[in-house]
mmCIF file of C-alpha atoms in Angstrom:
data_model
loop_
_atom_site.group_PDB
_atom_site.id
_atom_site.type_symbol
_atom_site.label_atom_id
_atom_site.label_comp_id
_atom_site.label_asym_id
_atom_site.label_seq_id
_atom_site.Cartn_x
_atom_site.Cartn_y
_atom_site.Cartn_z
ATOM 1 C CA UNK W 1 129.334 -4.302 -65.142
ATOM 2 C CA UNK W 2 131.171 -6.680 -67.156
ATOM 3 C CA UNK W 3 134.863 -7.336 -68.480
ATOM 4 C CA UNK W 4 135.569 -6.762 -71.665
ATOM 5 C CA UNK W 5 137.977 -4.448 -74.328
ATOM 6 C CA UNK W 6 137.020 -0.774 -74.173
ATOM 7 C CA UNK W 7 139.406 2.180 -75.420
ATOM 8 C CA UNK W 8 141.656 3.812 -73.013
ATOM 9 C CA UNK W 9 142.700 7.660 -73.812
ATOM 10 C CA UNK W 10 146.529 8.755 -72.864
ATOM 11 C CA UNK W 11 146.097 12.334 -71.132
ATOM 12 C CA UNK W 12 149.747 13.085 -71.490
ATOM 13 C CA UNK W 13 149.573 11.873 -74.798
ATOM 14 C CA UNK W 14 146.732 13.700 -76.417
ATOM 15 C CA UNK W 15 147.149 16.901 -77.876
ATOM 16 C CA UNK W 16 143.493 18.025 -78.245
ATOM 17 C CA UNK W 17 143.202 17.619 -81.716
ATOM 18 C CA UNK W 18 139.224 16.386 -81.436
ATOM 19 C CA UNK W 19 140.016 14.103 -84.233
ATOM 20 C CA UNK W 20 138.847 10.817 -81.668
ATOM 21 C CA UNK W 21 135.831 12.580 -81.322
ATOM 22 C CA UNK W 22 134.964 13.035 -84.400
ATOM 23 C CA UNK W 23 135.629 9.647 -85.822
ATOM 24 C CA UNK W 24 133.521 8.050 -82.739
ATOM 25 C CA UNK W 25 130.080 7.032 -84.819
ATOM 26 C CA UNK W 26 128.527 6.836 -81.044
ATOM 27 C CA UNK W 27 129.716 9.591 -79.888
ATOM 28 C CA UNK W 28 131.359 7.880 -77.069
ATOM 29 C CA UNK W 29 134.561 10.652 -77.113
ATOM 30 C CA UNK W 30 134.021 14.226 -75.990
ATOM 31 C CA UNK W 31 136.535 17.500 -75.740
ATOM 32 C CA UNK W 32 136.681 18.538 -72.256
ATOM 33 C CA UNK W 33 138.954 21.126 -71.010
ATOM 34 C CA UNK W 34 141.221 20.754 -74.620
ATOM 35 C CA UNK W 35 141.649 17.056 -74.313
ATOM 36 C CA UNK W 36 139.609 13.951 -75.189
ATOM 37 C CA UNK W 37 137.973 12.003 -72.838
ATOM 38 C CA UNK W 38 135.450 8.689 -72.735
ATOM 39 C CA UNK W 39 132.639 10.163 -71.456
ATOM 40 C CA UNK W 40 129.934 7.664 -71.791
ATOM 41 C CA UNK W 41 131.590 4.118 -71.565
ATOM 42 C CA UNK W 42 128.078 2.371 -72.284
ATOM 43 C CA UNK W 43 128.308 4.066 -75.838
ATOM 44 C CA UNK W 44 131.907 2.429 -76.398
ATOM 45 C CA UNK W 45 131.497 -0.211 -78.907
ATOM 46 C CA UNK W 46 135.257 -1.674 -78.373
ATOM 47 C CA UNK W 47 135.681 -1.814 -82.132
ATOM 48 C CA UNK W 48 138.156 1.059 -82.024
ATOM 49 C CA UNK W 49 137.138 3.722 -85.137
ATOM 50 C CA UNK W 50 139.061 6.271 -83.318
ATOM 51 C CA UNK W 51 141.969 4.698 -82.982
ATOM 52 C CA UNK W 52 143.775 5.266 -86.284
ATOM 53 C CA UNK W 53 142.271 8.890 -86.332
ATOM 54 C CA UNK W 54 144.698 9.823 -83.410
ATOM 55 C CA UNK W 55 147.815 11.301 -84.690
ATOM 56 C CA UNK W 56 149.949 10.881 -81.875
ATOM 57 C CA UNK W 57 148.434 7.436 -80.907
ATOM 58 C CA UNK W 58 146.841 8.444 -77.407
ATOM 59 C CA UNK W 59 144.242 5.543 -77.875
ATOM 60 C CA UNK W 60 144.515 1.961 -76.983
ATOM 61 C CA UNK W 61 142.654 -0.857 -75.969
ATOM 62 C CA UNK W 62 142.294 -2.233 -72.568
ATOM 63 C CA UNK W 63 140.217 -5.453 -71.198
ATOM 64 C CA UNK W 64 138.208 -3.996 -67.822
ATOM 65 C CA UNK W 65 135.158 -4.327 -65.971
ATOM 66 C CA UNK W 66 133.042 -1.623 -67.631
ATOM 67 C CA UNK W 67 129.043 -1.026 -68.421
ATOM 68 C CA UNK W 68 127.506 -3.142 -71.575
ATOM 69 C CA UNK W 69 127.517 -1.710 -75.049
ATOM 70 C CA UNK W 70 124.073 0.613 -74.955
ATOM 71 C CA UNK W 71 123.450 0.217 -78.866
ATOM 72 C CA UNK W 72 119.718 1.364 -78.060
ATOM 73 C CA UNK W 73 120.959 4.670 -76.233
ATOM 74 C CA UNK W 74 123.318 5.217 -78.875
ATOM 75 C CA UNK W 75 120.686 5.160 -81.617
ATOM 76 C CA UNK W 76 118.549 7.381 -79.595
ATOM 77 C CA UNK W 77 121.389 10.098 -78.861
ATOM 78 C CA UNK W 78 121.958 9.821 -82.642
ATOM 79 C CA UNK W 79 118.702 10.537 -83.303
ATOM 80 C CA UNK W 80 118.672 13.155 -81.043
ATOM 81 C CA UNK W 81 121.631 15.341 -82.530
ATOM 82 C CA UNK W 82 120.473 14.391 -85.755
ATOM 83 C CA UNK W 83 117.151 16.384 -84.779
ATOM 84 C CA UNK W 84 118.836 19.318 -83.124
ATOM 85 C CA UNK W 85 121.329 19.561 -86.526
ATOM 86 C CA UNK W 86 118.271 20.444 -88.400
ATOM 87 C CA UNK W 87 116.862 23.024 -86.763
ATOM 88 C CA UNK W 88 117.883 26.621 -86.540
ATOM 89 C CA UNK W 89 119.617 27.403 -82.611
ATOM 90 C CA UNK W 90 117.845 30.402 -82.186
ATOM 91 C CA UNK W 91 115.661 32.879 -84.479
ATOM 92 C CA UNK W 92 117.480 35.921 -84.442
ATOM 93 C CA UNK W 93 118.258 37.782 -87.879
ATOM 94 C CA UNK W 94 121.776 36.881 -88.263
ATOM 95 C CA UNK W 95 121.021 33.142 -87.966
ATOM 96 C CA UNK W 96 118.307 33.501 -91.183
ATOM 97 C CA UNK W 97 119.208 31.784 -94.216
ATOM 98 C CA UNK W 98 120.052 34.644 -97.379
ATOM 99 C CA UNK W 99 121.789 34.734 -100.872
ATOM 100 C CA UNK W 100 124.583 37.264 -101.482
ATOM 101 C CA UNK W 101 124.277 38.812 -104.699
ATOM 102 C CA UNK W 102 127.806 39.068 -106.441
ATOM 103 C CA UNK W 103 127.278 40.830 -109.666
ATOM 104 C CA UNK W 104 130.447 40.432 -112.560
ATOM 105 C CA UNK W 105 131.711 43.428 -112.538
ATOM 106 C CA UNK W 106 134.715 44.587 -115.158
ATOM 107 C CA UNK W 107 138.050 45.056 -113.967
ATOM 108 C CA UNK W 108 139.124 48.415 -113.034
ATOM 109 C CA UNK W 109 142.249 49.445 -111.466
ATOM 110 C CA UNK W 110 140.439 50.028 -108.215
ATOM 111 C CA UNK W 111 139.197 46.685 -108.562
ATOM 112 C CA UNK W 112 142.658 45.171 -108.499
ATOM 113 C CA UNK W 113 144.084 46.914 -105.713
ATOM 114 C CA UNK W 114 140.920 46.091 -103.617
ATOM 115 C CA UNK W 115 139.167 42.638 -103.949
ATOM 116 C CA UNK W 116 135.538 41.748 -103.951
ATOM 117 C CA UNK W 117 134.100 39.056 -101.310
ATOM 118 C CA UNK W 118 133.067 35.797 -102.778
ATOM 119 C CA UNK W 119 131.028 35.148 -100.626
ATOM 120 C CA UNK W 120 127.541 34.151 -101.717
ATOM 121 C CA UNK W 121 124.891 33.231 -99.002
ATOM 122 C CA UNK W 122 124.790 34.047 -95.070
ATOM 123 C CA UNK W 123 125.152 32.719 -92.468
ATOM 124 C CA UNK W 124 128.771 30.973 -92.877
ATOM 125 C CA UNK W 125 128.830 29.101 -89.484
ATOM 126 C CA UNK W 126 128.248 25.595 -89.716
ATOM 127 C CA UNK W 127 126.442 25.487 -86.179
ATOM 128 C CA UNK W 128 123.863 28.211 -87.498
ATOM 129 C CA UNK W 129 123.469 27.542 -91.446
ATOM 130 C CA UNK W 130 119.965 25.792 -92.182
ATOM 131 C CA UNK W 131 120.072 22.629 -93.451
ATOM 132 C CA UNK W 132 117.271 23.474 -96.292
ATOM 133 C CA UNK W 133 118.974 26.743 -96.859
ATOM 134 C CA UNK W 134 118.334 27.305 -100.993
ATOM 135 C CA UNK W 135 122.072 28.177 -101.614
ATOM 136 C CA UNK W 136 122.848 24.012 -101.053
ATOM 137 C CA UNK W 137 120.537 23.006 -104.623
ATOM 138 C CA UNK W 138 123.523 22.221 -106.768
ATOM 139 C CA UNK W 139 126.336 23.754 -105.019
ATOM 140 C CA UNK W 140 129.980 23.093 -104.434
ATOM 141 C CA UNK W 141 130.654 22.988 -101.277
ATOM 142 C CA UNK W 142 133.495 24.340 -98.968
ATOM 143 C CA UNK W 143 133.856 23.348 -95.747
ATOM 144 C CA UNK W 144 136.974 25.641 -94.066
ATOM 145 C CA UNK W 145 138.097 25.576 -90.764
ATOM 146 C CA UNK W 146 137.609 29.490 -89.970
ATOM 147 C CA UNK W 147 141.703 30.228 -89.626
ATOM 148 C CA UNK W 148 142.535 29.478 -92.884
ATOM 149 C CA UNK W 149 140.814 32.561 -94.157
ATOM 150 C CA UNK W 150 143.079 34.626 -91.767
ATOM 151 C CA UNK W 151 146.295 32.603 -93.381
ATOM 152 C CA UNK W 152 145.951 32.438 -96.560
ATOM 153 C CA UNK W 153 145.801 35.855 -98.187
ATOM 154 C CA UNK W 154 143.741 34.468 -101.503
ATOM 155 C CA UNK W 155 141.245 32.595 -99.567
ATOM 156 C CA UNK W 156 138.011 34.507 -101.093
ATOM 157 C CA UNK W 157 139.461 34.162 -104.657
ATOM 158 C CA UNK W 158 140.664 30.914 -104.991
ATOM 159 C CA UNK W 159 138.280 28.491 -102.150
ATOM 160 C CA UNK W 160 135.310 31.264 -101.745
ATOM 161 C CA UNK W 161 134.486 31.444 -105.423
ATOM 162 C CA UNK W 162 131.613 29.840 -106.781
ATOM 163 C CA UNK W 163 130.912 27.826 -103.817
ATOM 164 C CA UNK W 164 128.740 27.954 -100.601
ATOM 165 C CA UNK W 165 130.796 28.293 -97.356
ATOM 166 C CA UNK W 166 130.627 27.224 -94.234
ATOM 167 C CA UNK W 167 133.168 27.262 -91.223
ATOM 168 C CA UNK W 168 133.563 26.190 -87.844
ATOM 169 C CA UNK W 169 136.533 25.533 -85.777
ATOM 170 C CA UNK W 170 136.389 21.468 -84.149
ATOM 171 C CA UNK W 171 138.906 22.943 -81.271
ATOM 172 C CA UNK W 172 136.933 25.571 -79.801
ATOM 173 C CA UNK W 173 132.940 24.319 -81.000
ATOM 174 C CA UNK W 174 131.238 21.951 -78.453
ATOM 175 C CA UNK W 175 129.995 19.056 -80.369
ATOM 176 C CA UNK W 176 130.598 17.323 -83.649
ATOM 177 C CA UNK W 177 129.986 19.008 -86.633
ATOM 178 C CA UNK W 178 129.401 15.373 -88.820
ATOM 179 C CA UNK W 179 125.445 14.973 -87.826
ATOM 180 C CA UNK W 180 125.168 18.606 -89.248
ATOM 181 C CA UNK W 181 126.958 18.411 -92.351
ATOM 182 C CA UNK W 182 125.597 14.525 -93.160
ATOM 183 C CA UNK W 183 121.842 16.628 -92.868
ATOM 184 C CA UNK W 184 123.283 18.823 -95.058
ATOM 185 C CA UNK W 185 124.580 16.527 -97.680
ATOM 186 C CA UNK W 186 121.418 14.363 -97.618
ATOM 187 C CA UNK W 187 119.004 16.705 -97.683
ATOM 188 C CA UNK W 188 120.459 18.507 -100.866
ATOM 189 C CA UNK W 189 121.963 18.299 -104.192
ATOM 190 C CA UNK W 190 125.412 18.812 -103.197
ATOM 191 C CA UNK W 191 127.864 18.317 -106.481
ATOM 192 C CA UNK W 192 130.890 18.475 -104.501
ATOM 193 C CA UNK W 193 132.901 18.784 -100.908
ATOM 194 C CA UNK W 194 136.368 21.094 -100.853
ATOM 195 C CA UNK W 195 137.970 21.202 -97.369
ATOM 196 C CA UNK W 196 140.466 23.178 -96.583
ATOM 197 C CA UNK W 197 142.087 23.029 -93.116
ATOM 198 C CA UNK W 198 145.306 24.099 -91.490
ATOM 199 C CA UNK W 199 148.214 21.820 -90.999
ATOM 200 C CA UNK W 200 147.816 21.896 -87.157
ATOM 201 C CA UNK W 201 146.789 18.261 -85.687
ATOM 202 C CA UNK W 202 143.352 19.909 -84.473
ATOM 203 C CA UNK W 203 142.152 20.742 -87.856
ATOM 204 C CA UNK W 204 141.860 17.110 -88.385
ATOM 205 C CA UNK W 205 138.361 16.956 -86.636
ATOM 206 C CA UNK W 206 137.215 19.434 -89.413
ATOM 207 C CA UNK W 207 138.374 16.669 -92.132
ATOM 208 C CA UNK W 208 137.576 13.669 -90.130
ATOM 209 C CA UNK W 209 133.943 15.344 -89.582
ATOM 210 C CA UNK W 210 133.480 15.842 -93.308
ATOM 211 C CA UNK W 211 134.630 12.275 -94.506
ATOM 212 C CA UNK W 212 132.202 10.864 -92.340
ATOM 213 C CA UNK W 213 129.391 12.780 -93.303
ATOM 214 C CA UNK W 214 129.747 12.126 -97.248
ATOM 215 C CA UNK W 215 130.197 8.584 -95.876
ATOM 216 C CA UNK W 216 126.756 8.515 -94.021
ATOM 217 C CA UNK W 217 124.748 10.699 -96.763
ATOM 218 C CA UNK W 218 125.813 7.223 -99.292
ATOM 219 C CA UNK W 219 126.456 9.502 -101.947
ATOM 220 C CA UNK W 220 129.649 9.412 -104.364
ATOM 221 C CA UNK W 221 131.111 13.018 -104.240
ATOM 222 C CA UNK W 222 133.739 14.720 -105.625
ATOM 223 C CA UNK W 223 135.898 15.738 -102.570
ATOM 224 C CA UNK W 224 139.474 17.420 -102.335
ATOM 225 C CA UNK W 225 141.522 18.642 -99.103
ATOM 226 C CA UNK W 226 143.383 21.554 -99.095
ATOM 227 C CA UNK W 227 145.823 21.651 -96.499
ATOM 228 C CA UNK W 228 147.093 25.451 -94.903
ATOM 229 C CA UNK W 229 150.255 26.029 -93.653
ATOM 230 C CA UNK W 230 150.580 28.702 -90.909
ATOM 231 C CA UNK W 231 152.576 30.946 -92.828
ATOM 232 C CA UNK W 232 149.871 30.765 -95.356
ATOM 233 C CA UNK W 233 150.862 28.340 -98.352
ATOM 234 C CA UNK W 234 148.987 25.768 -99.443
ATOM 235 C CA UNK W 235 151.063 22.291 -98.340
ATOM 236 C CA UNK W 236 152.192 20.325 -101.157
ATOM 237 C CA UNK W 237 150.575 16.290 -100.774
#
């Protein structure tokens, strides 16, 4: 043990939003029980990347006796989700990678009253889309946390369309979704990133997870952020 300046996480303050987590590079930060806690103090750096991603400024500094900086267990943990975020989670059917054929079809009355999914490959779940999957050479890319889809009432027309989905929700997953989708964008020719999130606090993991991920891949892409409100409109910037 040693003194020096590690983060310090205000319990009354926090409002489970995940977005600490995600912005942790070590992965220092973890969601237990709908607030975020420093779980591994030897993977604290003290430099502080999560502070300015809290949006109700839960995290601080504070100069205590606490465990070394682990930089060596941090690159093996990394290396160890980076692993696991290629590889399927299981082998059952639903989890195999698959192109959705939408054919044009003309526009008939019926057609009008009842729309067509957009969507174009399966599965949609970040956790369980392959990282190879043939549906990511050249595609746009929409990363949604799953409610907006509920809210907005033209989500497979005007964010489905054209693009490969995924989802995921960075409240309710265990884990951070940023190893996954920096495999993703890496490992592919990705033209472009749309995410589109709701305006609650939480759905800032979702955004914080993506940013970092076109950060790590080193690759200049086109992104945009659509922002949901919970009466379904799209929030002006």
């Amino acid at each position: 043990m040693l003194l020096r300046k590690i983060i310090k996480i205000d319990q009354e303050r926090c409002n489970g939003c995940g977005a600490c987590a995600a912005a942790c590079h070590e992965g220092a930060i973890e969601m237990i029980d709908g607030k975020a806690a420093l779980t591994r103090e030897d993977y604290c750096d003290g430099l502080g990347d999560c502070l300015p991603a809290c949006p109700v400024d839960a995290i601080s500094f504070e100069v205590r006796e606490a465990p070394a900086y682990d930089e060596a267990a941090v690159e093996r943990a990394k290396a160890e989700k980076a692993a696991k975020a290629a590889a399927l989670p299981c082998g059952c059917p639903g989890s195999q990678a698959r192109a959705l054929a939408r054919p044009q079809e003309a526009a008939s009355a019926e057609s009008a009253v009842k729309p067509q999914s957009q969507l174009m490959q399966w599965p949609v779940q970040i956790k369980l889309v392959p990282v190879n999957a043939p549906c990511f050479d050249g595609a746009d890319l929409l990363i949604a946390a799953d409610c907006t889809a509920y809210a907005y009432a033209a989500f497979h027309q005007d964010f489905i369309r054209g693009r490969v989905t995924l989802i995921g929700c960075p409240k309710l997953d265990e884990g951070d979704y940023a190893d996954k989708l920096t495999a993703i964008l890496t490992n592919n020719d990705i033209r472009s990133v749309t995410v589109v999130r709701m305006e609650v606090p939480c759905c800032g993991g979702l955004e914080h997870a993506a940013n970092r991920a076109i950060q790590a891949s080193g690759k200049l892409l086109p992104r945009q952020v659509v922002t949901i409100t919970a009466d379904g409109r799209i929030m002006e910037a």
